[in-house]
Amino acid sequence: MRKKRNWIEILTECKDSVQTKIKPLLKTLDRPQSSSGVGAGGDPIRDIDLTAEKAIVDTLKGKKIDFTLISEESGIVKYGDNSFECYVTTDPIDGTTNLLRGAPFYATSIAVSEQPFLRAIQAGIVADLFHGTAYTAEEGVGAYRDGHKISSSPRVSVEEGVIGLDLNSYRIKELAPKLTALMAEAKHLRHFGANALELCYVADGTIDAFIDIRGKLRTTDVAAASLIIREAGGILTTPEGRSLDAKLDPKQKVEFIAAANEEVHQRILRLISG
Ligand code: IPD
Ligand code: CA
């Protein structure tokens, strides 16, 4: 990525193309949906996931950008002779179950970096494909929702706050004891079903925290949102409180606490560590 590019403009074009290309498929959701095998991230691939991924790849190729794709669907694919200069990490559709069931909460997530690590992400977009809202961030420049600067909530109470918690896990019996103190304290627990977008809700102050300690979520889901949340002033750490970093790879899993501010983060850390 040695060439200076306007990545927010490029990522916005990718998102626009995803929105256009999936539109016809949204009209066929009442018919049985075929699956094209299992994606690199381990979940069944639907036509709509592949259509969204192709829209992103075609937009970048159309701009003659060489890049290494790191995608939840096709895995790691190199495009062009200088593909090592730029990594594009994507979950083409986050919240596929919501989309297929007609629940209006699903997104596309795309991040750009010069190295395949979460800490190296330089620009990212997470776009709510139902409502058309786009969250973007560039390293050192801040986070934005539809072009307006956003910041995470100053609210400090876990009890009164809105706390996101992903509990979808076959290991819930093992995880539950770590979460009961938090669940007992928080009055307003939520999970909407598209974790990239839920992290952006922490970034813009819609919710106060989002916790996923299942060991199931892939780096492809959190790549763009990790920059958005940090640029909005939020905190993103491991469940032990270390800054979240990981290799960008569809098989690489992460666990995290995302919090709007230091106070909420510290309280959640204490609640889940017993
Ligand atoms: C899923 C969503 C969901 C989370 C799952 C993810 P996908 O992403 O983020 O909220 O509970 O673990 O796999 O599969 O729709 O891209
Ligand atoms: Ca997905």
CSV table of C-alpha atoms and ligand atoms in Angstrom, one decimal, residues 43-44 49 72-73 90-96 107 218 220-221, ligand 2:
chain,number,residue,atom,x,y,z
A,43,ASP,CA,-19.7,-21.3,8.3
A,44,PRO,CA,-21.9,-22.3,5.3
A,49,ASP,CA,-22.2,-13.8,0.9
A,72,GLU,CA,-14.5,-15.0,5.8
A,73,GLU,CA,-15.8,-16.6,2.6
A,90,THR,CA,-13.5,-8.5,5.1
A,91,ASP,CA,-16.6,-10.1,6.3
A,92,PRO,CA,-18.7,-9.4,3.2
A,93,ILE,CA,-22.0,-9.9,5.1
A,94,ASP,CA,-22.0,-9.9,8.9
A,95,GLY,CA,-25.3,-11.0,10.3
A,96,THR,CA,-26.3,-13.4,7.4
A,107,ALA,CA,-23.6,-5.3,7.6
A,218,ARG,CA,-13.2,-14.4,13.7
A,220,THR,CA,-12.5,-10.9,9.8
A,221,ASP,CA,-15.6,-9.8,11.8
B,2,CA,CA,-20.3,-13.4,7.3
